[in-house]
Short mmCIF file of C-alpha atoms in Angstrom, two decimals:
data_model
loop_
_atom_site.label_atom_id
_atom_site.label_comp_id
_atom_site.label_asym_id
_atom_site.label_seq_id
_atom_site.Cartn_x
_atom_site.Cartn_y
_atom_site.Cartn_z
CA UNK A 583 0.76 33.26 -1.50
CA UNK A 584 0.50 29.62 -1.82
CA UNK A 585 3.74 29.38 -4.95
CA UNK A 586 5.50 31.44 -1.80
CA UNK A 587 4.83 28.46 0.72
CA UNK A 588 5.04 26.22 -1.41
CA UNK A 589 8.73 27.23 -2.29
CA UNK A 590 9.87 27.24 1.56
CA UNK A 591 8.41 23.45 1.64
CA UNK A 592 10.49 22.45 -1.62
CA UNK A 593 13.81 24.47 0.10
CA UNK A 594 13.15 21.58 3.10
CA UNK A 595 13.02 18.76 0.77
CA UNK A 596 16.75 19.29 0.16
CA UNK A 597 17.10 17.56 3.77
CA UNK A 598 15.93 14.10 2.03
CA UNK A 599 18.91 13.82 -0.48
CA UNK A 600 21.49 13.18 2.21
CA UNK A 601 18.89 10.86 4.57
CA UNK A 602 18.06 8.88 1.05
CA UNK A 603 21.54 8.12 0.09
CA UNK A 604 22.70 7.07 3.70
CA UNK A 605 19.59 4.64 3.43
CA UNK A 606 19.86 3.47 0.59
CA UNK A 607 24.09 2.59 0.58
CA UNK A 608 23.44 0.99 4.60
CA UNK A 609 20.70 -1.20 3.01
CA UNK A 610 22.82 -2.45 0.17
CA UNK A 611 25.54 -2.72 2.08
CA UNK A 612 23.95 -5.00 4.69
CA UNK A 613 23.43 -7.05 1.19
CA UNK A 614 26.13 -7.19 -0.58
CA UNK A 615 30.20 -7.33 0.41
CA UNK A 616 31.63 -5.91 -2.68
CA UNK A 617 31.15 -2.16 -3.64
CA UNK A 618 30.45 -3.06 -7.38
CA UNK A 619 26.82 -4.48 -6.29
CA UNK A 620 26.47 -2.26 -2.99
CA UNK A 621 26.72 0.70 -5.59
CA UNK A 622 23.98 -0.91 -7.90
CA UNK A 623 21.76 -2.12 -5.50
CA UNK A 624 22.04 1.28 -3.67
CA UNK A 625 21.27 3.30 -6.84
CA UNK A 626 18.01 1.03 -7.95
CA UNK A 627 16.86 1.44 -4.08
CA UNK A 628 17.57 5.10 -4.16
CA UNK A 629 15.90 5.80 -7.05
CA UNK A 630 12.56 3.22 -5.74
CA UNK A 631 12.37 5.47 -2.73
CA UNK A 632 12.53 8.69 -4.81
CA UNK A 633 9.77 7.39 -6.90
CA UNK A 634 7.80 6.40 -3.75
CA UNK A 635 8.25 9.62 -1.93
CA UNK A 636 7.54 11.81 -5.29
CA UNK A 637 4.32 9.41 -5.49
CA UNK A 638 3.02 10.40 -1.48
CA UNK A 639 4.24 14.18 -2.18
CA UNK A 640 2.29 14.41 -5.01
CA UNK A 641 -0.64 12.42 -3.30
CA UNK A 642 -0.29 15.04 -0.17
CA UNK A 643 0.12 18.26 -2.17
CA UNK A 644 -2.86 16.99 -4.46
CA UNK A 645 -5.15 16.82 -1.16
CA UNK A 646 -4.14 19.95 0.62
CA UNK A 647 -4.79 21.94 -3.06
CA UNK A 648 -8.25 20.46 -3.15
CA UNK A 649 -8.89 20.76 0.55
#
């Protein structure tokens, strides 16, 4: 029961790929002028939120399982 609710939870997650890149290329953009560095910057901040995100998901699911 829990892999099955666990599975609708991860089909929601999609959601954050779109909200994560819009984030990350307005920050860099508000940054940078030219797309060569907006690109980079937006890629290393993309990929710092991931981490961050994976790091409280993995917190939250971590509680809930031993809760």
């Amino acid at each position: 029961m829990m892999a099955i609710l666990f599975g609708v939870h991860i089909a929601q997650l999609w959601y954050s790929l779109p909200l994560l890149v819009s984030v990350s290329l307005v920050y860099a953009a508000t940054r940078h002028e030219l797309m060569g560095p907006i690109l980079q910057h937006a890629i290393r901040f993309a990929i710092s939120i991931g981490l961050f995100l994976s790091v409280i998901l993995g917190i939250l699911f971590l509680m809930s399982w031993i809760l």
